[in-house]
XYZ file of N, CA and C in Angstrom:
429
model
N 17.166 -76.932 31.399
C 17.323 -76.246 30.172
C 18.410 -75.252 30.297
N 19.025 -75.070 29.212
C 20.176 -74.191 29.228
C 19.799 -72.779 28.844
N 20.737 -71.928 29.103
C 20.504 -70.529 28.757
C 21.320 -70.167 27.531
N 21.419 -71.052 26.650
C 22.177 -70.839 25.432
C 21.440 -69.927 24.471
N 22.040 -69.722 23.359
C 21.435 -68.819 22.375
C 20.096 -69.377 21.882
N 19.199 -68.448 21.589
C 17.878 -68.832 21.090
C 18.021 -69.347 19.683
N 17.139 -70.213 19.323
C 17.191 -70.704 17.955
C 17.018 -69.544 16.967
N 17.605 -69.745 15.824
C 17.624 -68.702 14.810
C 16.217 -68.238 14.444
N 15.280 -69.049 14.328
C 13.907 -68.711 13.972
C 13.245 -67.864 15.040
N 13.543 -68.124 16.320
C 12.936 -67.374 17.414
C 13.412 -65.924 17.400
N 14.682 -65.681 17.113
C 15.226 -64.320 17.065
C 14.585 -63.544 15.923
N 14.433 -64.175 14.810
C 13.809 -63.522 13.669
C 12.358 -63.198 13.977
N 11.671 -64.093 14.672
C 10.266 -63.881 15.013
C 10.127 -62.701 15.971
N 11.063 -62.642 16.986
C 11.004 -61.506 17.919
C 11.261 -60.184 17.192
N 12.191 -60.156 16.257
C 12.489 -58.944 15.498
C 11.303 -58.525 14.642
N 10.651 -59.506 14.024
C 9.485 -59.211 13.196
C 8.353 -58.672 14.052
N 8.176 -59.260 15.242
C 7.124 -58.803 16.149
C 7.386 -57.377 16.605
N 8.622 -57.080 16.933
C 8.979 -55.727 17.363
C 8.762 -54.723 16.237
N 9.126 -55.087 15.033
C 8.952 -54.226 13.875
C 7.469 -53.992 13.611
N 6.677 -55.057 13.707
C 5.240 -54.952 13.500
C 4.621 -54.058 14.573
N 5.042 -54.229 15.822
C 4.523 -53.413 16.914
C 4.869 -51.933 16.701
N 6.079 -51.656 16.258
C 6.494 -50.275 16.003
C 5.675 -49.681 14.861
N 5.441 -50.467 13.842
C 4.641 -50.011 12.705
C 3.208 -49.718 13.113
N 2.634 -50.612 13.941
C 1.266 -50.394 14.394
C 1.174 -49.155 15.293
N 2.173 -48.949 16.124
C 2.188 -47.775 16.997
C 2.226 -46.499 16.153
N 3.065 -46.478 15.142
C 3.166 -45.311 14.268
C 1.861 -45.096 13.513
N 1.261 -46.176 13.033
C 0.001 -46.062 12.305
C -1.107 -45.563 13.219
N -1.154 -46.066 14.441
C -2.169 -45.645 15.396
C -1.996 -44.168 15.745
N -0.773 -43.759 15.962
C -0.488 -42.361 16.281
C -0.896 -41.461 15.123
N -0.567 -41.839 13.916
C -0.924 -41.045 12.743
C -2.432 -40.939 12.602
N -3.137 -42.049 12.766
C -4.593 -42.048 12.652
C -5.215 -41.170 13.721
N -4.667 -41.205 14.917
C -5.193 -40.390 16.010
C -5.007 -38.912 15.711
N -3.849 -38.556 15.252
C -3.582 -37.156 14.942
C -4.449 -36.651 13.798
N -4.630 -37.500 12.799
C -5.413 -37.086 11.639
C -6.908 -37.086 11.917
N -7.349 -37.780 12.967
C -8.776 -37.889 13.241
C -9.325 -36.675 13.974
N -8.510 -35.751 14.319
C -9.020 -34.550 14.943
C -8.464 -34.292 16.318
N -7.698 -35.140 16.853
C -7.126 -34.887 18.171
C -6.113 -33.757 18.127
N -5.611 -33.463 16.959
C -4.614 -32.411 16.827
C -5.278 -31.045 16.721
N -6.590 -30.993 16.729
C -7.301 -29.727 16.649
C -8.058 -29.633 15.345
N -8.963 -28.685 15.275
C -9.768 -28.556 14.067
C -8.913 -28.100 12.885
N -9.279 -28.568 11.742
C -8.563 -28.119 10.547
C -9.349 -26.968 9.953
N -8.642 -26.000 9.478
C -9.256 -24.809 8.896
C -8.640 -24.558 7.536
N -9.391 -23.844 6.745
C -8.844 -23.424 5.459
C -7.721 -22.428 5.747
N -6.679 -22.440 4.964
C -5.587 -21.493 5.204
C -6.086 -20.061 5.059
N -5.585 -19.205 5.911
C -5.946 -17.792 5.842
C -5.188 -17.145 4.701
N -5.867 -16.289 4.009
C -5.196 -15.545 2.951
C -5.038 -14.107 3.405
N -3.965 -13.521 3.021
C -3.704 -12.135 3.382
C -4.604 -11.239 2.538
N -5.067 -10.139 3.103
C -5.889 -9.229 2.306
C -5.051 -8.618 1.190
N -5.715 -8.281 0.134
C -5.031 -7.650 -0.992
C -4.496 -6.296 -0.556
N -3.335 -5.924 -1.037
C -2.811 -4.607 -0.667
C -3.728 -3.508 -1.197
N -3.849 -2.469 -0.434
C -4.696 -1.357 -0.828
C -3.906 -0.465 -1.771
N -4.514 -0.126 -2.858
C -3.854 0.763 -3.805
C -4.673 2.040 -3.950
N -3.994 3.104 -4.205
C -4.643 4.396 -4.400
C -4.647 4.711 -5.888
N -5.817 5.019 -6.436
C -5.857 5.381 -7.859
C -4.977 6.603 -8.121
N -4.369 6.682 -9.294
C -3.440 7.783 -9.576
C -4.067 9.170 -9.450
N -5.332 9.319 -9.850
C -5.954 10.639 -9.738
C -6.161 11.038 -8.277
N -6.457 10.070 -7.410
C -6.620 10.374 -5.982
C -5.274 10.714 -5.352
N -4.226 10.000 -5.742
C -2.887 10.301 -5.235
C -2.447 11.692 -5.678
N -2.677 12.004 -6.938
C -2.342 13.329 -7.474
C -3.077 14.405 -6.694
N -4.372 14.242 -6.508
C -5.176 15.246 -5.797
C -4.705 15.414 -4.355
N -4.371 14.304 -3.698
C -3.908 14.386 -2.307
C -2.582 15.130 -2.215
N -1.652 14.822 -3.119
C -0.346 15.492 -3.099
C -0.470 16.984 -3.404
N -1.209 17.294 -4.457
C -1.347 18.696 -4.861
C -2.075 19.485 -3.775
N -3.136 18.909 -3.212
C -3.881 19.594 -2.151
C -2.974 19.848 -0.946
N -2.236 18.834 -0.546
C -1.339 18.998 0.604
C -0.363 20.140 0.376
N 0.327 20.100 -0.749
C 1.355 21.112 -0.979
C 0.762 22.494 -1.236
N -0.417 22.566 -1.844
C -1.069 23.864 -2.026
C -1.379 24.477 -0.665
N -1.856 23.671 0.256
C -2.179 24.180 1.590
C -0.922 24.576 2.354
N 0.149 23.801 2.191
C 1.416 24.156 2.847
C 1.919 25.494 2.321
N 1.891 25.672 1.016
C 2.386 26.921 0.417
C 1.478 28.083 0.811
N 0.154 27.878 0.808
C -0.756 28.946 1.212
C -0.506 29.358 2.655
N -0.265 28.381 3.513
C -0.006 28.684 4.924
C 1.351 29.364 5.131
N 2.310 29.087 4.231
C 3.657 29.647 4.382
C 3.717 31.117 3.982
N 2.796 31.546 3.164
C 2.793 32.959 2.759
C 3.038 33.121 1.276
N 3.378 34.322 0.900
C 3.558 34.666 -0.520
C 4.817 34.044 -1.104
N 4.783 33.893 -2.410
C 5.940 33.363 -3.134
C 5.800 31.872 -3.388
N 6.159 31.476 -4.616
C 6.024 30.062 -4.976
C 6.988 29.178 -4.220
N 8.115 29.727 -3.817
C 9.092 28.913 -3.093
C 9.067 29.223 -1.596
N 7.888 29.561 -1.086
C 7.745 29.909 0.333
C 8.136 28.742 1.240
N 8.044 27.531 0.737
C 8.398 26.364 1.543
C 9.886 26.076 1.493
N 10.581 26.631 0.501
C 12.003 26.355 0.337
C 12.262 25.033 -0.371
N 11.208 24.409 -0.897
C 11.342 23.118 -1.578
C 11.017 23.269 -3.057
N 11.699 22.492 -3.882
C 11.297 22.435 -5.279
C 10.319 21.274 -5.450
N 9.732 21.180 -6.653
C 8.682 20.180 -6.840
C 9.185 18.751 -6.655
N 10.447 18.492 -6.979
C 10.972 17.135 -6.786
C 11.139 16.819 -5.304
N 11.520 17.796 -4.510
C 11.628 17.599 -3.065
C 10.255 17.338 -2.444
N 9.228 17.877 -3.085
C 7.857 17.658 -2.616
C 7.323 16.294 -3.045
N 8.049 15.632 -3.933
C 7.607 14.327 -4.428
C 6.607 14.433 -5.559
N 6.627 15.553 -6.270
C 5.691 15.774 -7.365
C 6.351 15.509 -8.711
N 5.543 15.074 -9.657
C 6.024 14.954 -11.037
C 5.941 16.335 -11.680
N 6.451 16.451 -12.880
C 6.362 17.718 -13.602
C 4.918 18.130 -13.832
N 4.072 17.183 -14.224
C 2.654 17.481 -14.448
C 1.958 17.881 -13.149
N 2.260 17.184 -12.077
C 1.656 17.533 -10.792
C 2.095 18.928 -10.361
N 3.334 19.299 -10.671
C 3.814 20.636 -10.347
C 3.060 21.688 -11.152
N 2.798 21.402 -12.417
C 2.022 22.343 -13.232
C 0.614 22.504 -12.672
N 0.018 21.401 -12.238
C -1.308 21.467 -11.614
C -1.222 22.285 -10.324
N -0.182 22.060 -9.524
C -0.005 22.810 -8.281
C 0.088 24.308 -8.554
N 0.833 24.694 -9.572
C 0.972 26.123 -9.892
C -0.367 26.737 -10.269
N -1.144 26.028 -11.094
C -2.462 26.541 -11.489
C -3.401 26.618 -10.285
N -3.360 25.598 -9.441
C -4.198 25.568 -8.239
C -3.826 26.728 -7.316
N -2.535 26.963 -7.130
C -2.084 28.054 -6.260
C -2.484 29.424 -6.807
N -2.426 29.586 -8.102
C -2.809 30.862 -8.703
C -4.268 31.183 -8.382
N -5.137 30.203 -8.581
C -6.560 30.419 -8.291
C -6.804 30.557 -6.786
N -6.101 29.770 -5.989
C -6.301 29.807 -4.539
C -5.820 31.126 -3.942
N -4.770 31.684 -4.476
C -4.278 32.977 -3.961
C -5.278 34.095 -4.245
N -5.910 34.034 -5.410
C -6.957 35.025 -5.722
C -8.115 34.853 -4.730
N -8.470 33.634 -4.440
C -9.529 33.341 -3.467
C -9.111 33.812 -2.074
N -7.850 33.624 -1.729
C -7.338 34.012 -0.416
C -7.433 35.531 -0.220
N -7.136 36.271 -1.271
C -7.201 37.740 -1.168
C -8.630 38.245 -0.968
N -9.588 37.564 -1.570
C -10.970 38.046 -1.486
C -11.769 37.418 -0.345
N -11.537 36.131 -0.052
C -12.399 35.449 0.922
C -11.656 34.848 2.107
N -10.336 34.909 2.126
C -9.587 34.415 3.271
C -8.928 33.059 3.032
N -8.095 32.680 3.995
C -7.297 31.459 3.873
C -8.143 30.187 3.875
N -9.156 30.124 4.720
C -9.997 28.911 4.777
C -10.675 28.659 3.428
N -11.190 29.714 2.823
C -11.833 29.576 1.512
C -10.809 29.185 0.450
N -9.606 29.724 0.563
C -8.544 29.393 -0.400
C -8.161 27.921 -0.287
N -8.090 27.412 0.932
C -7.747 25.997 1.133
C -8.828 25.086 0.535
N -10.086 25.429 0.751
C -11.192 24.637 0.179
C -11.170 24.699 -1.344
N -10.940 25.885 -1.871
C -10.862 26.065 -3.319
C -9.714 25.247 -3.909
N -8.569 25.247 -3.233
C -7.397 24.493 -3.706
C -7.712 22.997 -3.746
N -8.391 22.494 -2.737
C -8.724 21.061 -2.689
C -9.666 20.695 -3.839
N -10.696 21.516 -4.069
C -11.643 21.238 -5.166
C -10.946 21.317 -6.517
N -10.140 22.352 -6.700
C -9.451 22.569 -7.965
C -8.436 21.447 -8.236
N -7.702 21.036 -7.207
C -6.726 19.946 -7.374
C -7.434 18.652 -7.765
N -8.552 18.362 -7.125
C -9.291 17.144 -7.459
C -9.773 17.171 -8.909
N -10.321 18.304 -9.328
C -10.829 18.420 -10.699
C -9.706 18.329 -11.729
N -8.609 19.026 -11.478
C -7.495 19.024 -12.441
C -6.806 17.653 -12.517
N -6.665 16.990 -11.375
C -6.047 15.657 -11.385
C -6.963 14.628 -12.047
N -8.264 14.759 -11.826
C -9.212 13.854 -12.492
C -9.143 14.044 -14.009
N -9.052 15.290 -14.438
C -8.933 15.574 -15.871
C -7.632 15.002 -16.434
N -6.562 15.167 -15.714
C -5.259 14.669 -16.165
C -5.252 13.157 -16.314
N -5.987 12.475 -15.458
C -5.973 11.007 -15.449
C -7.260 10.398 -16.005
N -8.082 11.168 -16.707
C -9.392 10.681 -17.143
C -9.322 9.459 -18.053
N -8.248 9.304 -18.787
C -8.136 8.151 -19.683
C -7.137 7.125 -19.148
N -6.935 7.105 -17.847
C -5.977 6.168 -17.249
C -4.710 6.898 -16.858
N -3.632 6.146 -16.800
C -2.358 6.721 -16.404
C -1.807 7.572 -17.540
N -1.353 8.788 -17.246
C -0.798 9.624 -18.309
C 0.453 9.002 -18.917
N 0.675 9.315 -20.147
C 1.858 8.809 -20.833
C 2.785 9.963 -21.145
N 3.935 9.653 -21.669
C 4.860 10.692 -22.064
C 6.191 10.600 -21.348
N 6.428 9.538 -20.638
C 7.722 9.361 -19.974
C 7.581 9.409 -18.475
N 8.633 9.003 -17.802
C 8.560 8.889 -16.346
C 8.449 10.227 -15.626
N 8.818 11.320 -16.269
C 8.801 12.606 -15.572
C 7.598 13.437 -15.952
N 6.641 12.853 -16.633
C 5.463 13.620 -17.090
C 4.381 13.662 -16.057
């Protein structure tokens, strides 16, 4: 027998067999991976919702902080050397801060700095809650 070219049908059959074998290998691999060999499947993790601070709590925290800073700095409204915008306060928050400081300074003169700081925190919380009792205040971005 000679070593001549294979008949045309035999070459096509070998190509079809190779193609079928490749297809079966791919199918087997896919089935294996999907059957759990690739590890357990889990529901996708969701990121926790961002934490938000209610406006009245933010107002109270800011006013309380700055009232305590000013009380610790001494006499005078500008004892810190900052204006209300440098402190990150709105115009309304600044008005609340001024009222809180007025009452806290009276408390400081009669009962001391610790009592004044506690009074400022309570007063800031009450005034900010009142300011925001019906939701976010309106009147423009600087109110």
